[in-house]
XYZ file of C-alpha atoms in Angstrom:
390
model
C -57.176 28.638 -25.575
C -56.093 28.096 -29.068
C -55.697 24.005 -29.860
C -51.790 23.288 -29.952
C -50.547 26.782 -29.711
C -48.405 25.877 -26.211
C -47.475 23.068 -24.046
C -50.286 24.012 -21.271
C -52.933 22.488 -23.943
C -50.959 19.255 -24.193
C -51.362 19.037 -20.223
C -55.205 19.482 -20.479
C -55.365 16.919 -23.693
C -54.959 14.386 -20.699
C -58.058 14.324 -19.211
C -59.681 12.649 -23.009
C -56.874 10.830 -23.828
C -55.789 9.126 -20.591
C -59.556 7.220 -20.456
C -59.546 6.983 -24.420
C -56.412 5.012 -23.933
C -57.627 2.840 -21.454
C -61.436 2.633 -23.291
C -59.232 1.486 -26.735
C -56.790 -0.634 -24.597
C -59.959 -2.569 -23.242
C -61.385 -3.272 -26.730
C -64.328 -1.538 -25.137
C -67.658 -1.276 -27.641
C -67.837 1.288 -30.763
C -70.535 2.768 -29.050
C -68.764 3.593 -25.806
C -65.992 5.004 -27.627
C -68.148 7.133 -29.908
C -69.975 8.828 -26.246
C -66.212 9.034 -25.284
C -65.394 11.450 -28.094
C -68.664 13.182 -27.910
C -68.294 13.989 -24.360
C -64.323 15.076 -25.114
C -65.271 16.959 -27.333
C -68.133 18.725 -24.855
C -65.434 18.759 -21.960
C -62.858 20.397 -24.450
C -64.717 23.132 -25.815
C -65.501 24.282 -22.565
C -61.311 24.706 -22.419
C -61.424 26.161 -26.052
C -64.654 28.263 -25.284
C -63.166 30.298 -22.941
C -64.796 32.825 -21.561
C -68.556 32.163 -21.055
C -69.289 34.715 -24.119
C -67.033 32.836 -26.419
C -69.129 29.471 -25.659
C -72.765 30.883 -26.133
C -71.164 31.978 -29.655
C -70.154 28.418 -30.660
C -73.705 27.103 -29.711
C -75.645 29.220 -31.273
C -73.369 29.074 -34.102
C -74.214 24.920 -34.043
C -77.413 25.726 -33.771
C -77.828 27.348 -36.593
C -75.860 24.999 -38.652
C -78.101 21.846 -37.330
C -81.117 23.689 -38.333
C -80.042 24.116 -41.848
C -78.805 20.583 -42.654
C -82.021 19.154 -40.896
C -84.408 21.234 -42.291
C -82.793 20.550 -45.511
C -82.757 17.017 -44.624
C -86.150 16.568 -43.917
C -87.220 18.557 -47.458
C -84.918 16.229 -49.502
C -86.381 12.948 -48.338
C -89.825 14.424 -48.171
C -89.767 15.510 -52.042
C -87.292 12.956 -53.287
C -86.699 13.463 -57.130
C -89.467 16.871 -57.260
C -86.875 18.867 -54.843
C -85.760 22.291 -56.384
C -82.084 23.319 -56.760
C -83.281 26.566 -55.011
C -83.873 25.192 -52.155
C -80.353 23.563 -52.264
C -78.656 26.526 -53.013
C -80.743 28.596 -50.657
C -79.393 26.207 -47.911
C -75.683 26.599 -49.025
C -76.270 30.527 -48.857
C -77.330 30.214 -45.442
C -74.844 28.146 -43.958
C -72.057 29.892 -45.541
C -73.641 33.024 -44.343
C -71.144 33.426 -40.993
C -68.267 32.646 -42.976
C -68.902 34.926 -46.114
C -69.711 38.084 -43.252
C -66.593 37.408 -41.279
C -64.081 37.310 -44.647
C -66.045 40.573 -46.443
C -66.335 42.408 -43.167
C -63.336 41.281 -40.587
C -64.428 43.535 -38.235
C -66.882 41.800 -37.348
C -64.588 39.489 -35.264
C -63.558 42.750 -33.545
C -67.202 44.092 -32.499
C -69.728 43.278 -29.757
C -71.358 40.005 -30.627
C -68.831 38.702 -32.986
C -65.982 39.218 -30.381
C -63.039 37.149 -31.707
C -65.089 33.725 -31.684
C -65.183 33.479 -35.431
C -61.607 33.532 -36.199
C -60.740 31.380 -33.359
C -63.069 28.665 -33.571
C -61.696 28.108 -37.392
C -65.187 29.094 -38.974
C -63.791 28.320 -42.381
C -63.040 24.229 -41.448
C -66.540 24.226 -40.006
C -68.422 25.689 -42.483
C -67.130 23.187 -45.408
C -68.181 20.503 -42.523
C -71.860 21.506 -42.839
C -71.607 22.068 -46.392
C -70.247 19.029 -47.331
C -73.303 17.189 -45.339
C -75.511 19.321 -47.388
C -74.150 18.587 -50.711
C -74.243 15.312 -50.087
C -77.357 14.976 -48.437
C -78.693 16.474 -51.993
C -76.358 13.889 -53.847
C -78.473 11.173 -51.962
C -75.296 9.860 -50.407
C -76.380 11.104 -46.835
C -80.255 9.974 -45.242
C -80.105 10.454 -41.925
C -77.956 12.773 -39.441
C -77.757 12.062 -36.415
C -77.422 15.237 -33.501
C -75.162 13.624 -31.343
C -72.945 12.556 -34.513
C -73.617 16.139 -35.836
C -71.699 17.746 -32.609
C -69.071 15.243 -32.596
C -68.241 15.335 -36.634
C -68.654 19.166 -36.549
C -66.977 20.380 -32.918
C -64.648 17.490 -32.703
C -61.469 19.269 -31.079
C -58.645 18.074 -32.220
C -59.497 19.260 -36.139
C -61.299 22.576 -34.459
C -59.458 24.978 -35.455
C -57.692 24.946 -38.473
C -58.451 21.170 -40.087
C -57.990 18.669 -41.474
C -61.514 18.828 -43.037
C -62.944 15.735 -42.302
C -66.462 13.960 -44.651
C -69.152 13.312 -42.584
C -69.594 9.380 -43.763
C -66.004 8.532 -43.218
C -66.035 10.075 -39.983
C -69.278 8.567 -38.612
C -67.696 5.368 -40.256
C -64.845 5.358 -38.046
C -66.772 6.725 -35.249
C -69.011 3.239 -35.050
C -66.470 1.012 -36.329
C -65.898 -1.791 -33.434
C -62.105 -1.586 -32.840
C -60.227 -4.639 -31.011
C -57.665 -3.996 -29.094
C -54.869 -4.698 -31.477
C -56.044 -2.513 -33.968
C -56.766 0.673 -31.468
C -53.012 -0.244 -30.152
C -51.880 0.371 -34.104
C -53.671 3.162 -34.080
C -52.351 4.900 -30.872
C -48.951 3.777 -31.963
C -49.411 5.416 -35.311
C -51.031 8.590 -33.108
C -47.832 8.890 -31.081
C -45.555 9.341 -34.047
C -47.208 12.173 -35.086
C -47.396 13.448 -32.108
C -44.065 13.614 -31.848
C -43.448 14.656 -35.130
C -45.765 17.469 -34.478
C -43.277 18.732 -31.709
C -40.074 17.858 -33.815
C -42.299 20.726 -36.691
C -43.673 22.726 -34.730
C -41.777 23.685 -32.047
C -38.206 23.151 -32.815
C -37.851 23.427 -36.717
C -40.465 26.029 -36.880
C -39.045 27.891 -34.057
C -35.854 27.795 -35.151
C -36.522 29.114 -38.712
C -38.692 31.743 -37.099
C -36.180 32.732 -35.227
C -33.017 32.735 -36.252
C -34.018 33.103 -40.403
C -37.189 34.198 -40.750
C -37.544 37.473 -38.007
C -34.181 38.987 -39.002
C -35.631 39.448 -42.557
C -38.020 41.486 -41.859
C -36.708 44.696 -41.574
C -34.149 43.522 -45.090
C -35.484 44.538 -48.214
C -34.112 44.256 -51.757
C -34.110 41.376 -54.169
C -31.570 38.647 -52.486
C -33.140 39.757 -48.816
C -36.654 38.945 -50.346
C -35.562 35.802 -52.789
C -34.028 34.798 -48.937
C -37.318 35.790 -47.288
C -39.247 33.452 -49.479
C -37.486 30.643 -48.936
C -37.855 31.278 -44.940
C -41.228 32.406 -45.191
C -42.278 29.071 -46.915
C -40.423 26.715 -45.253
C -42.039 27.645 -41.736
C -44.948 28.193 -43.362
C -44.921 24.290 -43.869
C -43.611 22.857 -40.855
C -45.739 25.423 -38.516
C -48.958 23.736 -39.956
C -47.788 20.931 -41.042
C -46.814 20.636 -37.082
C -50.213 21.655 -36.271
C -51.693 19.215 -38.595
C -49.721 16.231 -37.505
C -50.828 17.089 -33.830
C -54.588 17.096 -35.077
C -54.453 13.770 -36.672
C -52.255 12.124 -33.776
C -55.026 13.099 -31.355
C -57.560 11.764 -33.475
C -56.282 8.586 -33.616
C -55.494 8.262 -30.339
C -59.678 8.467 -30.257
C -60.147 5.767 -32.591
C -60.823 8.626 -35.718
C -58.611 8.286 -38.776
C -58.531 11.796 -39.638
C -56.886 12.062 -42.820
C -53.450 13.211 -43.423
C -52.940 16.864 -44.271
C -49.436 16.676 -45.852
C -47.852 14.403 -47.936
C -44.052 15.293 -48.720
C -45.404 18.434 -50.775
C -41.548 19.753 -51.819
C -40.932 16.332 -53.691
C -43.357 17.426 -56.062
C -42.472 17.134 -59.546
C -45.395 19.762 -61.094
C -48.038 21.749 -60.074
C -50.723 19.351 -59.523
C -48.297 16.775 -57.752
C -48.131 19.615 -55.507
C -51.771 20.087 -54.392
C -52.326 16.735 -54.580
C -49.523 17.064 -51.293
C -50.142 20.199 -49.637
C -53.041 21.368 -47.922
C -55.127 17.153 -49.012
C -58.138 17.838 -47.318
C -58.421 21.304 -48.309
C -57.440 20.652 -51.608
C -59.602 17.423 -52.342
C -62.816 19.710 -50.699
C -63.048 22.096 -53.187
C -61.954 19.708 -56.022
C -64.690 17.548 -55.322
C -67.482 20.591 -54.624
C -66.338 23.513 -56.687
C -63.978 22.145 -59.631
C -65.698 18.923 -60.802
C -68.904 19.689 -60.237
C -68.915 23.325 -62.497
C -66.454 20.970 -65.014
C -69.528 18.275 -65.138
C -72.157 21.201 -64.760
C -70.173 22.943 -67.999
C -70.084 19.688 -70.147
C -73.917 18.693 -69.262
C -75.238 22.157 -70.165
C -72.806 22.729 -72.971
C -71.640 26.138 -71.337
C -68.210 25.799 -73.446
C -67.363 24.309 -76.949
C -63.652 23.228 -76.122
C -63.570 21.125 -72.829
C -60.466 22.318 -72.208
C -61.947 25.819 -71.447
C -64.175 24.435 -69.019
C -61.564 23.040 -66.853
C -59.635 26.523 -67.345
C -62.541 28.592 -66.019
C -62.515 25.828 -63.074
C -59.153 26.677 -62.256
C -60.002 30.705 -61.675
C -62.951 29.670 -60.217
C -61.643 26.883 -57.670
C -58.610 28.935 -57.293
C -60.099 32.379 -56.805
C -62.554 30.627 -54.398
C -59.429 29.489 -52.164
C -57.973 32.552 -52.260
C -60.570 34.144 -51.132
C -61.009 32.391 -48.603
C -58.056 32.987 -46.979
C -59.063 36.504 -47.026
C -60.338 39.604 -49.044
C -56.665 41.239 -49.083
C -55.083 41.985 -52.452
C -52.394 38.873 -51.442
C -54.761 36.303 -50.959
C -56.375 37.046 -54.482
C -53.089 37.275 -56.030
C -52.189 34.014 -54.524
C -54.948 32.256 -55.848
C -54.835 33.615 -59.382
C -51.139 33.022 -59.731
C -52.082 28.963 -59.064
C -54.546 29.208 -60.999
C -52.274 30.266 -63.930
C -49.634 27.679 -62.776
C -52.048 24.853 -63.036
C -53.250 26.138 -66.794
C -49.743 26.720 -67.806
C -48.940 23.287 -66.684
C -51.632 21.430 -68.590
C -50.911 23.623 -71.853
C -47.193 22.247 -71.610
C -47.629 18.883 -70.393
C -50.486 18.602 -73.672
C -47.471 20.074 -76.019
C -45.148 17.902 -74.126
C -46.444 14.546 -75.919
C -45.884 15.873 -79.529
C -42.919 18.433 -79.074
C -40.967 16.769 -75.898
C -39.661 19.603 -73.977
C -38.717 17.632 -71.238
C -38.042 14.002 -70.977
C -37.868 11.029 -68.351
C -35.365 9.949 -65.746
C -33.922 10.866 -62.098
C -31.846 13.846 -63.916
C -35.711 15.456 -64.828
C -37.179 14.507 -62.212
C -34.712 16.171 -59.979
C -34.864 18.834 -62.519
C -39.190 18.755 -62.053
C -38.712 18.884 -58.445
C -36.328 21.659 -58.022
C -38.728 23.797 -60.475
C -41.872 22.971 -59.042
C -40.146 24.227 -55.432
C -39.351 27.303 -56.853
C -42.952 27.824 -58.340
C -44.482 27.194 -55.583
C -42.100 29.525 -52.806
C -42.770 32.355 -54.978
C -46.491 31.672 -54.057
C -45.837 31.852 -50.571
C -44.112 34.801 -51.405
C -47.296 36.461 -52.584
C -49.346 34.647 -49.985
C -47.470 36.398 -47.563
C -47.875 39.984 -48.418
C -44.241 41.443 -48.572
C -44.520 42.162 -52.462
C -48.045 43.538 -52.174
């Protein structure tokens, strides 16, 4: 059973929340809560694991991911300062192993062992979990992982299957943080709303779009059925996982876990950047942090480009291309990522000109101006993303 997909799920998301409720509403230790969420999240992949096959597949799939970050582990704080970057990026290989078979060879979801357990799971949000713990396990920032954290930060099922992608620190943060029974009651209240919000996205304006814009389209082609496509294509693009998102963190505060937000009002954008600082945060700020800065650092330190400028434009194909990727191997998902990549560059290349040759000025009239722009820019994407040019 796919998290959120129908209203059955919300009937089963009872049985954790009901005694989380009543564990938060008690002002009940951090400790108790934390076994609460570990043993929801036990109790709920035994819902999501469905059938017997589909569970042995997530084990072993944990499995393997434990033994990588604490073997890891254990070599970092043995050697300290003498550990080799192989052995770091030998580690990353390996745990991005599943992922990187699954997106170059999708049938592997259809076959035998595979089944569909890879897709469904959301292998992508829990590889850049495990990652994450491994990068910064090498940046000294993490020294111990615990197993029982480990399942709960990795399987925890409200994020599951598609995100928010959570750090390890702030999660196990929140995870022992003693909560009195005021704040849990802020939090739940906070929960709620986006719980309901999720519904009001999800399942009436998404629906709605789908329905009664989006699925007559499909068989229109030609230039204004496509520029109207777009627009309907994007729009429940947004408030489908946006919906899904706001479901995701509601649940997670309703167990004491401040999941972060996934969406921030991403069409009042005024450029590019604006934008994926909005859309998408926690995918967004992950491969920022562990793709783009780090080769933009990497670049300066070793020198690998004479204008800095460069560096940061290779990071963009390179962050970009990575995302796209990811999504999948299809020509649309490529194109999708180059064509932000080339929206970010062209961006900073204007923004730069901007302070000596003022194309644009300040003021609600450009802002609105910015705004209504940036939209456009950024449908067309989804217009690519989705496959109907390609």
């Amino acid at each position: 059973m796919t998290p959120f997909e129908n209203f059955t799920f919300f009937f089963y998301l009872l049985i954790p929340l009901v005694p989380a409720a009543l564990l938060g509403g008690m002002g009940v230790s951090a400790k108790a809560r934390a076994t609460w969420v570990f043993l929801s999240t036990l109790g709920m992949l035994l819902l999501i694991g469905r059938p017997l096959s589909v569970l042995f597949q997530i084990v072993a799939y944990l499995i393997f991911q434990w033994l990588i970050v604490r073997i890891y582990l254990s070599y970092r704080l043995r050697t300290l300062e003498k550990n080799r970057a192989e052995v770091f990026y030998l580690g990353i290989f390996l745990a991005l192993l599943p992922l990187v078979a699954v997106k170059l060879n999708p049938s592997f979801i259809e076959l035998g062992f595979w089944q569909t357990v890879i897709g469904f799971i959301g292998i992508s949000y829990l590889t850049f979990r495990s990652v994450g713990i491994i990068i910064e396990i090498r940046d000294g920032l993490i020294k111990e992982v615990n197993i029982v954290d480990f399942i709960s930060f990795l399987l925890f099922f409200p994020t599951l299957a598609s995100g928010p992608i959570d750090r390890y620190r702030r999660f196990v943060g929140d995870l022992n943080k003693p909560l009195t029974r005021q704040e849990y009651g802020e939090l739940a209240i906070t929960g709620m709303d986006l719980i309901f919000r999720g519904f009001l996205y999800k399942f009436i304006i998404a629906y709605l779009i789908n329905k009664y814009w989006l699925d007559p389209l499909n068989q229109s082609f030609g230039f204004l059925p496509t520029l109207n496509y777009m627009y309907a294509y994007g729009l429940y693009l947004f408030f489908d996982f946006a919906g899904y998102s706001a479901f995701a963190v509601g649940v997670s505060y309703l167990l004491g876990i401040k999941t972060p937000m996934n969406f921030d009002k991403p069409f009042i954008s005024k450029n590019i950047k604006d934008f994926w600082n909005r859309w998408h945060i926690s995918l967004s700020f992950w491969f920022r942090d562990y793709i783009y800065m780090r080769f933009v650092l990497d670049s300066a330190k070793k020198k690998r480009f004479s204008n800095r400028y460069t560096a940061s434009y290779v990071g963009y194909f390179l962050l970009f291309g990575i995302m796209g990727v990811w999504h999948g191997t299809q020509p649309q998902y490529v194109l999708y990522g180059l064509y932000h990549a080339g929206l970010m560059i062209g961006f900073d290349l204007l923004d730069r000109k901007n302070k000596t040759r003022k194309f644009w000025g300040t003021g609600p009239i450009w802002d609105l101006m910015a705004v209504v722009v940036t939209f456009n820019f950024v449908m067309f994407g989804f217009l690519i993303f989705s496959g109907r040019l390609v």
